[in-house]
Each structure stands twice: as structure tokens, then as C-alpha cells.
Amino acid sequence: MHEMSVALAVVDQIETAARSRGAEGVDSVRLEVGELAGIVADSLHFCFGLACAGTVVEGAELTTRTVPGTARCAPCSRVWPVGMPPRLLCPGCGGAAVELVSGRELRIREVRWTDPAGTVAAATAPTSAPRDEPLTEKRRPCAE
């Protein structure tokens, strides 16, 4: 299950960033996961709960947003949702010269923590591009 190695890497990055800012605990983590990234959200939530045990991330709420996979046709420039399994032939011209535009990402979008003074702070990653489609979201607290 590669979700465990993903969860361990995410927790390690978050813990390093939070500790460097003096955080005593992480309240919430928001991830963006592309639908084509090969990551099962339920498995990632389970593994995240295990990975954050004994770290400053323990007890944090994990929210994952699924980023739809989209492709762009090189010949006609049409952009479409590829879905699962992915449809990689252009629905407009039938061309196969396509580029995946989104859906493969795994991004830490936001982390909220409490510093020693009790102030809640957040680190937010910049948004890469405007979204035409809504993102689906799952929330679960990290197992304590």
C-alpha cells in the first residue's frame, strides 16, 4: 500500500515545517489529490492516522480534495474531463496527441497549527490555476 509511504512523507514535511515555526500541535491539514494520482483517499486517511501518531501532527483533521483529471488536445486545443478510467482521445476531433493538464497532483494545500502563544497560524500553498469544476472533499480527524 503506497498510501502509507505518501502519508509518512506528508507528515514528515508538515512536522518539519510546523516545528521550524515553533508549533506545538497541528490542527488541520488540507491536501489536494489528483484523481489520476493512483491514491485511494480512504486508504490515505487511514494511513495518515497511523503516520501522525507521536508527532506534532497527531490529532489533526485531514481534509482531502480530489482534483479532477483534465486533458488538452494539441491539434484542436479542447480541454475535457478525462474521468476514470481516463479517456485520452479528444472528444472533439478524435486526436490522440493530448496533454494531461490536471489530475496527477498530490499537494499540501494548507496546514493550520497552534504556536506556543496559543495563536492559530496557517501555511497555505498558492493556488496553481483557477478551477472550472468543483473539487470533491473528504474530512476526517486523525486518529489519536
Tab-separated table of N, CA and C in Angstrom:
chain	number	residue	atom	x	y	z
A	1	MET	N	0.848	-1.168	0.000
A	1	MET	CA	0.000	0.000	0.000
A	1	MET	C	0.896	1.234	0.000
A	2	HIS	N	0.973	1.910	-1.144
A	2	HIS	CA	1.844	3.082	-1.227
A	2	HIS	C	1.265	4.300	-0.526
A	3	GLU	N	0.001	4.244	-0.130
A	3	GLU	CA	-0.581	5.356	0.620
A	3	GLU	C	0.155	5.578	1.938
A	4	MET	N	0.705	4.506	2.527
A	4	MET	CA	1.463	4.660	3.778
A	4	MET	C	2.726	5.472	3.540
A	5	SER	N	3.448	5.190	2.464
A	5	SER	CA	4.664	5.970	2.203
A	5	SER	C	4.307	7.415	1.873
A	6	VAL	N	3.191	7.638	1.199
A	6	VAL	CA	2.727	9.002	0.920
A	6	VAL	C	2.384	9.707	2.230
A	7	ALA	N	1.629	9.021	3.104
A	7	ALA	CA	1.237	9.612	4.391
A	7	ALA	C	2.465	9.933	5.240
A	8	LEU	N	3.431	9.035	5.280
A	8	LEU	CA	4.651	9.283	6.056
A	8	LEU	C	5.405	10.499	5.519
A	9	ALA	N	5.487	10.622	4.200
A	9	ALA	CA	6.183	11.764	3.601
A	9	ALA	C	5.450	13.069	3.891
A	10	VAL	N	4.128	13.054	3.811
A	10	VAL	CA	3.332	14.255	4.094
A	10	VAL	C	3.509	14.667	5.554
A	11	VAL	N	3.384	13.708	6.468
A	11	VAL	CA	3.527	14.010	7.899
A	11	VAL	C	4.928	14.541	8.184
A	12	ASP	N	5.947	13.952	7.568
A	12	ASP	CA	7.323	14.413	7.781
A	12	ASP	C	7.491	15.863	7.331
A	13	GLN	N	6.960	16.198	6.160
A	13	GLN	CA	7.071	17.577	5.667
A	13	GLN	C	6.321	18.550	6.567
A	14	ILE	N	5.135	18.156	6.985
A	14	ILE	CA	4.329	19.029	7.848
A	14	ILE	C	4.998	19.208	9.199
A	15	GLU	N	5.488	18.118	9.765
A	15	GLU	CA	6.128	18.205	11.076
A	15	GLU	C	7.372	19.091	11.016
A	16	THR	N	8.168	18.948	9.985
A	16	THR	CA	9.365	19.775	9.828
A	16	THR	C	8.990	21.254	9.747
A	17	ALA	N	7.987	21.575	8.931
A	17	ALA	CA	7.563	22.971	8.784
A	17	ALA	C	6.961	23.515	10.075
A	18	ALA	N	6.117	22.730	10.719
A	18	ALA	CA	5.454	23.188	11.946
A	18	ALA	C	6.468	23.401	13.070
A	19	ARG	N	7.382	22.468	13.247
A	19	ARG	CA	8.392	22.604	14.312
A	19	ARG	C	9.306	23.805	14.056
A	20	SER	N	9.647	24.049	12.780
A	20	SER	CA	10.530	25.176	12.478
A	20	SER	C	9.860	26.516	12.785
A	21	ARG	N	8.544	26.503	12.886
A	21	ARG	CA	7.798	27.720	13.227
A	21	ARG	C	7.355	27.731	14.685
A	22	GLY	N	7.834	26.757	15.460
A	22	GLY	CA	7.536	26.716	16.879
A	22	GLY	C	6.168	26.157	17.235
A	23	ALA	N	5.537	25.467	16.308
A	23	ALA	CA	4.197	24.934	16.558
A	23	ALA	C	4.239	23.830	17.606
A	24	GLU	N	3.252	23.836	18.470
A	24	GLU	CA	3.146	22.795	19.488
A	24	GLU	C	2.190	21.696	19.056
A	25	GLY	N	1.378	21.965	18.054
A	25	GLY	CA	0.443	20.975	17.540
A	25	GLY	C	-0.144	21.455	16.234
A	26	VAL	N	-0.536	20.516	15.400
A	26	VAL	CA	-1.169	20.838	14.126
A	26	VAL	C	-2.656	20.572	14.271
A	27	ASP	N	-3.472	21.550	13.871
A	27	ASP	CA	-4.923	21.421	13.989
A	27	ASP	C	-5.558	20.770	12.770
A	28	SER	N	-5.102	21.160	11.587
A	28	SER	CA	-5.698	20.613	10.377
A	28	SER	C	-4.712	20.628	9.217
A	29	VAL	N	-4.955	19.696	8.293
A	29	VAL	CA	-4.137	19.551	7.095
A	29	VAL	C	-5.096	19.418	5.920
A	30	ARG	N	-4.832	20.170	4.869
A	30	ARG	CA	-5.660	20.070	3.673
A	30	ARG	C	-4.773	19.670	2.499
A	31	LEU	N	-5.127	18.554	1.857
A	31	LEU	CA	-4.382	18.041	0.709
A	31	LEU	C	-5.241	18.086	-0.544
A	32	GLU	N	-4.598	18.260	-1.682
A	32	GLU	CA	-5.241	18.082	-2.970
A	32	GLU	C	-4.645	16.835	-3.604
A	33	VAL	N	-5.519	15.919	-4.007
A	33	VAL	CA	-5.089	14.649	-4.583
A	33	VAL	C	-5.757	14.495	-5.944
A	34	GLY	N	-4.958	14.373	-6.985
A	34	GLY	CA	-5.495	14.197	-8.326
A	34	GLY	C	-6.156	12.845	-8.488
A	35	GLU	N	-7.263	12.809	-9.222
A	35	GLU	CA	-7.977	11.546	-9.409
A	35	GLU	C	-7.156	10.540	-10.213
A	36	LEU	N	-6.118	10.995	-10.904
A	36	LEU	CA	-5.255	10.106	-11.681
A	36	LEU	C	-3.951	9.784	-10.948
A	37	ALA	N	-3.818	10.226	-9.698
A	37	ALA	CA	-2.577	10.040	-8.937
A	37	ALA	C	-2.408	8.616	-8.413
A	38	GLY	N	-3.443	7.811	-8.507
A	38	GLY	CA	-3.340	6.432	-8.040
A	38	GLY	C	-3.388	6.304	-6.529
A	39	ILE	N	-4.004	7.275	-5.858
A	39	ILE	CA	-4.093	7.264	-4.401
A	39	ILE	C	-5.549	7.085	-4.001
A	40	VAL	N	-5.801	6.111	-3.155
A	40	VAL	CA	-7.149	5.851	-2.653
A	40	VAL	C	-7.335	6.708	-1.402
A	41	ALA	N	-8.289	7.644	-1.458
A	41	ALA	CA	-8.474	8.617	-0.374
A	41	ALA	C	-8.734	7.943	0.969
A	42	ASP	N	-9.583	6.926	1.011
A	42	ASP	CA	-9.867	6.255	2.283
A	42	ASP	C	-8.605	5.611	2.860
A	43	SER	N	-7.792	5.009	2.002
A	43	SER	CA	-6.534	4.409	2.467
A	43	SER	C	-5.570	5.477	2.960
A	44	LEU	N	-5.530	6.607	2.260
A	44	LEU	CA	-4.652	7.696	2.686
A	44	LEU	C	-5.075	8.230	4.049
A	45	HIS	N	-6.386	8.382	4.269
A	45	HIS	CA	-6.875	8.839	5.574
A	45	HIS	C	-6.469	7.862	6.671
A	46	PHE	N	-6.638	6.577	6.427
A	46	PHE	CA	-6.265	5.555	7.414
A	46	PHE	C	-4.769	5.617	7.710
A	47	CYS	N	-3.963	5.653	6.657
A	47	CYS	CA	-2.511	5.679	6.829
A	47	CYS	C	-2.032	6.972	7.488
A	48	PHE	N	-2.693	8.082	7.181
A	48	PHE	CA	-2.342	9.359	7.800
A	48	PHE	C	-2.522	9.268	9.308
A	49	GLY	N	-3.602	8.641	9.750
A	49	GLY	CA	-3.841	8.472	11.180
A	49	GLY	C	-2.730	7.701	11.858
A	50	LEU	N	-2.221	6.676	11.185
A	50	LEU	CA	-1.109	5.891	11.734
A	50	LEU	C	0.196	6.677	11.680
A	51	ALA	N	0.421	7.368	10.570
A	51	ALA	CA	1.690	8.075	10.374
A	51	ALA	C	1.869	9.252	11.326
A	52	CYS	N	0.769	9.886	11.737
A	52	CYS	CA	0.917	11.077	12.573
A	52	CYS	C	1.004	10.748	14.065
A	53	ALA	N	0.828	9.494	14.443
A	53	ALA	CA	0.922	9.105	15.849
A	53	ALA	C	2.298	9.455	16.417
A	54	GLY	N	2.295	10.142	17.551
A	54	GLY	CA	3.545	10.512	18.216
A	54	GLY	C	4.249	11.718	17.622
A	55	THR	N	3.589	12.434	16.716
A	55	THR	CA	4.190	13.630	16.110
A	55	THR	C	3.349	14.850	16.491
A	56	VAL	N	3.804	16.043	16.111
A	56	VAL	CA	3.009	17.249	16.365
A	56	VAL	C	1.747	17.258	15.501
A	57	VAL	N	1.662	16.354	14.552
A	57	VAL	CA	0.508	16.275	13.654
A	57	VAL	C	-0.607	15.419	14.263
A	58	GLU	N	-0.292	14.661	15.297
A	58	GLU	CA	-1.291	13.774	15.910
A	58	GLU	C	-2.507	14.577	16.356
A	59	GLY	N	-3.675	14.100	15.990
A	59	GLY	CA	-4.924	14.759	16.340
A	59	GLY	C	-5.420	15.743	15.293
A	60	ALA	N	-4.627	15.995	14.255
A	60	ALA	CA	-5.027	16.950	13.216
A	60	ALA	C	-6.142	16.376	12.348
A	61	GLU	N	-7.023	17.260	11.904
A	61	GLU	CA	-8.063	16.856	10.970
A	61	GLU	C	-7.464	16.873	9.561
A	62	LEU	N	-7.632	15.777	8.821
A	62	LEU	CA	-7.159	15.690	7.445
A	62	LEU	C	-8.335	15.885	6.506
A	63	THR	N	-8.183	16.824	5.582
A	63	THR	CA	-9.174	17.043	4.533
A	63	THR	C	-8.490	16.795	3.204
A	64	THR	N	-9.084	15.942	2.387
A	64	THR	CA	-8.550	15.720	1.046
A	64	THR	C	-9.564	16.213	0.028
A	65	ARG	N	-9.045	16.837	-1.008
A	65	ARG	CA	-9.885	17.290	-2.124
A	65	ARG	C	-9.404	16.570	-3.370
A	66	THR	N	-10.326	15.988	-4.078
A	66	THR	CA	-9.989	15.300	-5.310
A	66	THR	C	-9.992	16.303	-6.453
A	67	VAL	N	-8.866	16.371	-7.160
A	67	VAL	CA	-8.741	17.254	-8.313
A	67	VAL	C	-9.092	16.430	-9.550
A	68	PRO	N	-10.112	16.847	-10.299
A	68	PRO	CA	-10.490	16.082	-11.485
A	68	PRO	C	-9.366	16.045	-12.514
A	69	GLY	N	-9.249	14.935	-13.200
A	69	GLY	CA	-8.282	14.821	-14.287
A	69	GLY	C	-8.823	15.518	-15.527
A	70	THR	N	-8.008	16.357	-16.128
A	70	THR	CA	-8.397	17.008	-17.374
A	70	THR	C	-7.253	16.885	-18.371
A	71	ALA	N	-7.609	16.906	-19.640
A	71	ALA	CA	-6.618	16.814	-20.720
A	71	ALA	C	-6.887	17.908	-21.736
A	72	ARG	N	-5.848	18.241	-22.505
A	72	ARG	CA	-5.949	19.229	-23.571
A	72	ARG	C	-5.452	18.587	-24.855
A	73	CYS	N	-6.217	18.771	-25.911
A	73	CYS	CA	-5.862	18.239	-27.223
A	73	CYS	C	-4.895	19.216	-27.902
A	74	ALA	N	-3.755	18.711	-28.353
A	74	ALA	CA	-2.779	19.577	-29.025
A	74	ALA	C	-3.312	20.130	-30.354
A	75	PRO	N	-3.922	19.309	-31.219
A	75	PRO	CA	-4.394	19.839	-32.500
A	75	PRO	C	-5.536	20.860	-32.392
A	76	CYS	N	-6.541	20.598	-31.539
A	76	CYS	CA	-7.717	21.489	-31.533
A	76	CYS	C	-7.859	22.318	-30.252
A	77	SER	N	-6.999	22.117	-29.269
A	77	SER	CA	-6.967	22.875	-28.003
A	77	SER	C	-8.167	22.652	-27.088
A	78	ARG	N	-8.972	21.660	-27.367
A	78	ARG	CA	-10.112	21.374	-26.498
A	78	ARG	C	-9.611	20.809	-25.166
A	79	VAL	N	-10.260	21.208	-24.075
A	79	VAL	CA	-9.960	20.691	-22.738
A	79	VAL	C	-11.198	19.953	-22.260
A	80	TRP	N	-11.003	18.747	-21.674
A	80	TRP	CA	-12.137	17.945	-21.214
A	80	TRP	C	-11.761	17.145	-19.977
A	81	PRO	N	-12.767	16.788	-19.177
A	81	PRO	CA	-12.508	15.901	-18.030
A	81	PRO	C	-12.293	14.484	-18.555
A	82	VAL	N	-11.204	13.861	-18.126
A	82	VAL	CA	-10.878	12.535	-18.658
A	82	VAL	C	-11.597	11.411	-17.923
A	83	GLY	N	-11.973	11.644	-16.648
A	83	GLY	CA	-12.683	10.624	-15.888
A	83	GLY	C	-11.817	9.429	-15.534
A	84	MET	N	-12.462	8.427	-14.951
A	84	MET	CA	-11.781	7.176	-14.586
A	84	MET	C	-12.624	6.015	-15.075
A	85	PRO	N	-12.078	5.113	-15.865
A	85	PRO	CA	-10.722	5.164	-16.422
A	85	PRO	C	-10.594	6.335	-17.395
A	86	PRO	N	-9.367	6.843	-17.548
A	86	PRO	CA	-9.180	8.053	-18.347
A	86	PRO	C	-9.504	7.860	-19.830
A	87	ARG	N	-10.219	8.834	-20.390
A	87	ARG	CA	-10.481	8.895	-21.831
A	87	ARG	C	-9.464	9.854	-22.422
A	88	LEU	N	-8.494	9.316	-23.134
A	88	LEU	CA	-7.395	10.139	-23.625
A	88	LEU	C	-7.464	10.415	-25.122
A	89	LEU	N	-8.603	10.141	-25.742
A	89	LEU	CA	-8.826	10.559	-27.121
A	89	LEU	C	-9.730	11.781	-27.072
A	90	CYS	N	-9.374	12.791	-27.839
A	90	CYS	CA	-10.128	14.032	-27.830
A	90	CYS	C	-11.572	13.788	-28.263
A	91	PRO	N	-12.548	14.217	-27.456
A	91	PRO	CA	-13.945	14.044	-27.845
A	91	PRO	C	-14.357	14.993	-28.971
A	92	GLY	N	-13.537	16.002	-29.248
A	92	GLY	CA	-13.850	16.955	-30.307
A	92	GLY	C	-13.390	16.485	-31.672
A	93	CYS	N	-12.090	16.155	-31.772
A	93	CYS	CA	-11.526	15.794	-33.083
A	93	CYS	C	-11.058	14.349	-33.164
A	94	GLY	N	-11.087	13.638	-32.040
A	94	GLY	CA	-10.641	12.240	-32.033
A	94	GLY	C	-9.133	12.080	-31.975
A	95	GLY	N	-8.409	13.182	-31.836
A	95	GLY	CA	-6.953	13.142	-31.808
A	95	GLY	C	-6.405	12.476	-30.553
A	96	ALA	N	-5.212	11.900	-30.689
A	96	ALA	CA	-4.564	11.228	-29.562
A	96	ALA	C	-3.370	12.013	-29.029
A	97	ALA	N	-3.083	13.163	-29.616
A	97	ALA	CA	-1.971	13.999	-29.154
A	97	ALA	C	-2.491	14.892	-28.033
A	98	VAL	N	-2.563	14.313	-26.820
A	98	VAL	CA	-3.136	15.036	-25.699
A	98	VAL	C	-2.112	15.225	-24.592
A	99	GLU	N	-2.354	16.237	-23.784
A	99	GLU	CA	-1.517	16.529	-22.616
A	99	GLU	C	-2.434	16.516	-21.397
A	100	LEU	N	-2.014	15.801	-20.343
A	100	LEU	CA	-2.776	15.849	-19.099
A	100	LEU	C	-2.521	17.195	-18.433
A	101	VAL	N	-3.595	17.908	-18.144
A	101	VAL	CA	-3.496	19.239	-17.556
A	101	VAL	C	-3.577	19.161	-16.034
A	102	SER	N	-4.436	18.294	-15.523
A	102	SER	CA	-4.577	18.143	-14.075
A	102	SER	C	-5.018	16.727	-13.757
A	103	GLY	N	-4.878	16.391	-12.473
A	103	GLY	CA	-5.325	15.088	-12.016
A	103	GLY	C	-4.227	14.191	-11.496
A	104	ARG	N	-2.976	14.589	-11.663
A	104	ARG	CA	-1.863	13.772	-11.163
A	104	ARG	C	-1.231	14.342	-9.900
A	105	GLU	N	-1.721	15.476	-9.421
A	105	GLU	CA	-1.076	16.166	-8.314
A	105	GLU	C	-1.324	15.513	-6.954
A	106	LEU	N	-0.396	15.748	-6.077
A	106	LEU	CA	-0.536	15.476	-4.645
A	106	LEU	C	0.110	16.687	-3.988
A	107	ARG	N	-0.712	17.553	-3.424
A	107	ARG	CA	-0.227	18.841	-2.940
A	107	ARG	C	-0.730	19.098	-1.522
A	108	ILE	N	0.180	19.517	-0.658
A	108	ILE	CA	-0.222	20.002	0.661
A	108	ILE	C	-0.712	21.426	0.431
A	109	ARG	N	-2.008	21.643	0.541
A	109	ARG	CA	-2.589	22.943	0.231
A	109	ARG	C	-2.543	23.884	1.428
A	110	GLU	N	-2.820	23.343	2.649
A	110	GLU	CA	-2.839	24.214	3.829
A	110	GLU	C	-2.593	23.391	5.085
A	111	VAL	N	-1.883	24.003	6.029
A	111	VAL	CA	-1.654	23.415	7.342
A	111	VAL	C	-1.951	24.495	8.378
A	112	ARG	N	-2.749	24.149	9.383
A	112	ARG	CA	-3.048	25.084	10.483
A	112	ARG	C	-2.482	24.487	11.767
A	113	TRP	N	-1.815	25.331	12.560
A	113	TRP	CA	-1.225	24.876	13.810
A	113	TRP	C	-1.366	25.938	14.878
A	114	THR	N	-1.048	25.544	16.106
A	114	THR	CA	-1.070	26.458	17.238
A	114	THR	C	0.360	26.679	17.690
A	115	ASP	N	0.746	27.946	17.834
A	115	ASP	CA	2.108	28.253	18.280
A	115	ASP	C	2.137	28.322	19.813
A	116	PRO	N	3.325	28.481	20.419
A	116	PRO	CA	3.426	28.496	21.882
A	116	PRO	C	2.569	29.555	22.563
A	117	ALA	N	2.263	30.649	21.885
A	117	ALA	CA	1.441	31.705	22.473
A	117	ALA	C	-0.051	31.393	22.355
A	118	GLY	N	-0.377	30.257	21.737
A	118	GLY	CA	-1.773	29.875	21.576
A	118	GLY	C	-2.432	30.470	20.349
A	119	THR	N	-1.632	31.104	19.501
A	119	THR	CA	-2.159	31.699	18.278
A	119	THR	C	-2.256	30.643	17.193
A	120	VAL	N	-3.389	30.621	16.507
A	120	VAL	CA	-3.548	29.700	15.388
A	120	VAL	C	-2.964	30.362	14.149
A	121	ALA	N	-2.067	29.650	13.481
A	121	ALA	CA	-1.427	30.158	12.270
A	121	ALA	C	-1.663	29.162	11.151
A	122	ALA	N	-1.456	29.607	9.935
A	122	ALA	CA	-1.650	28.728	8.785
A	122	ALA	C	-0.574	28.977	7.750
A	123	ALA	N	-0.195	27.914	7.079
A	123	ALA	CA	0.665	27.996	5.909
A	123	ALA	C	-0.168	27.494	4.754
A	124	THR	N	-0.306	28.312	3.732
A	124	THR	CA	-1.139	27.970	2.584
A	124	THR	C	-0.309	28.011	1.324
A	125	ALA	N	-0.427	26.955	0.528
A	125	ALA	CA	0.266	26.921	-0.759
A	125	ALA	C	-0.512	27.763	-1.756
A	126	PRO	N	0.180	28.386	-2.696
A	126	PRO	CA	-0.527	29.183	-3.695
A	126	PRO	C	-1.369	28.299	-4.601
A	127	THR	N	-2.465	28.828	-5.060
A	127	THR	CA	-3.323	28.098	-5.988
A	127	THR	C	-2.649	28.088	-7.347
A	128	SER	N	-2.604	26.911	-7.968
A	128	SER	CA	-1.896	26.772	-9.231
A	128	SER	C	-2.677	27.333	-10.411
A	129	ALA	N	-3.987	27.149	-10.425
A	129	ALA	CA	-4.792	27.622	-11.550
A	129	ALA	C	-6.238	27.689	-11.122
A	130	PRO	N	-7.018	28.531	-11.771
A	130	PRO	CA	-8.439	28.559	-11.446
A	130	PRO	C	-9.085	27.227	-11.806
A	131	ARG	N	-10.102	26.862	-11.078
A	131	ARG	CA	-10.777	25.593	-11.279
A	131	ARG	C	-12.095	25.813	-12.003
A	132	ASP	N	-12.333	25.038	-13.063
A	132	ASP	CA	-13.617	25.083	-13.746
A	132	ASP	C	-14.624	24.160	-13.082
A	133	GLU	N	-14.134	23.082	-12.457
A	133	GLU	CA	-15.013	22.107	-11.833
A	133	GLU	C	-14.812	22.127	-10.329
A	134	PRO	N	-15.880	21.872	-9.573
A	134	PRO	CA	-15.714	21.820	-8.119
A	134	PRO	C	-14.856	20.627	-7.724
A	135	LEU	N	-14.141	20.793	-6.639
A	135	LEU	CA	-13.348	19.712	-6.090
A	135	LEU	C	-14.206	18.964	-5.078
A	136	THR	N	-14.077	17.644	-5.029
A	136	THR	CA	-14.799	16.894	-4.009
A	136	THR	C	-13.929	16.830	-2.775
A	137	GLU	N	-14.552	16.790	-1.610
A	137	GLU	CA	-13.819	16.925	-0.358
A	137	GLU	C	-14.223	15.842	0.628
A	138	LYS	N	-13.226	15.311	1.358
A	138	LYS	CA	-13.462	14.365	2.450
A	138	LYS	C	-12.737	14.890	3.666
A	139	ARG	N	-13.403	14.829	4.842
A	139	ARG	CA	-12.791	15.272	6.089
A	139	ARG	C	-12.825	14.129	7.096
A	140	ARG	N	-11.728	13.977	7.814
A	140	ARG	CA	-11.680	13.014	8.904
A	140	ARG	C	-10.644	13.477	9.899
A	141	PRO	N	-10.928	13.303	11.189
A	141	PRO	CA	-9.894	13.621	12.177
A	141	PRO	C	-8.821	12.533	12.154
A	142	CYS	N	-7.597	12.935	12.434
A	142	CYS	CA	-6.506	11.981	12.577
A	142	CYS	C	-6.751	11.177	13.833
A	143	ALA	N	-6.540	9.879	13.783
A	143	ALA	CA	-6.742	9.021	14.950
A	143	ALA	C	-5.795	9.448	16.059
A	144	GLU	N	-6.311	9.464	17.263
A	144	GLU	CA	-5.457	9.848	18.411
A	144	GLU	C	-5.018	8.632	19.186
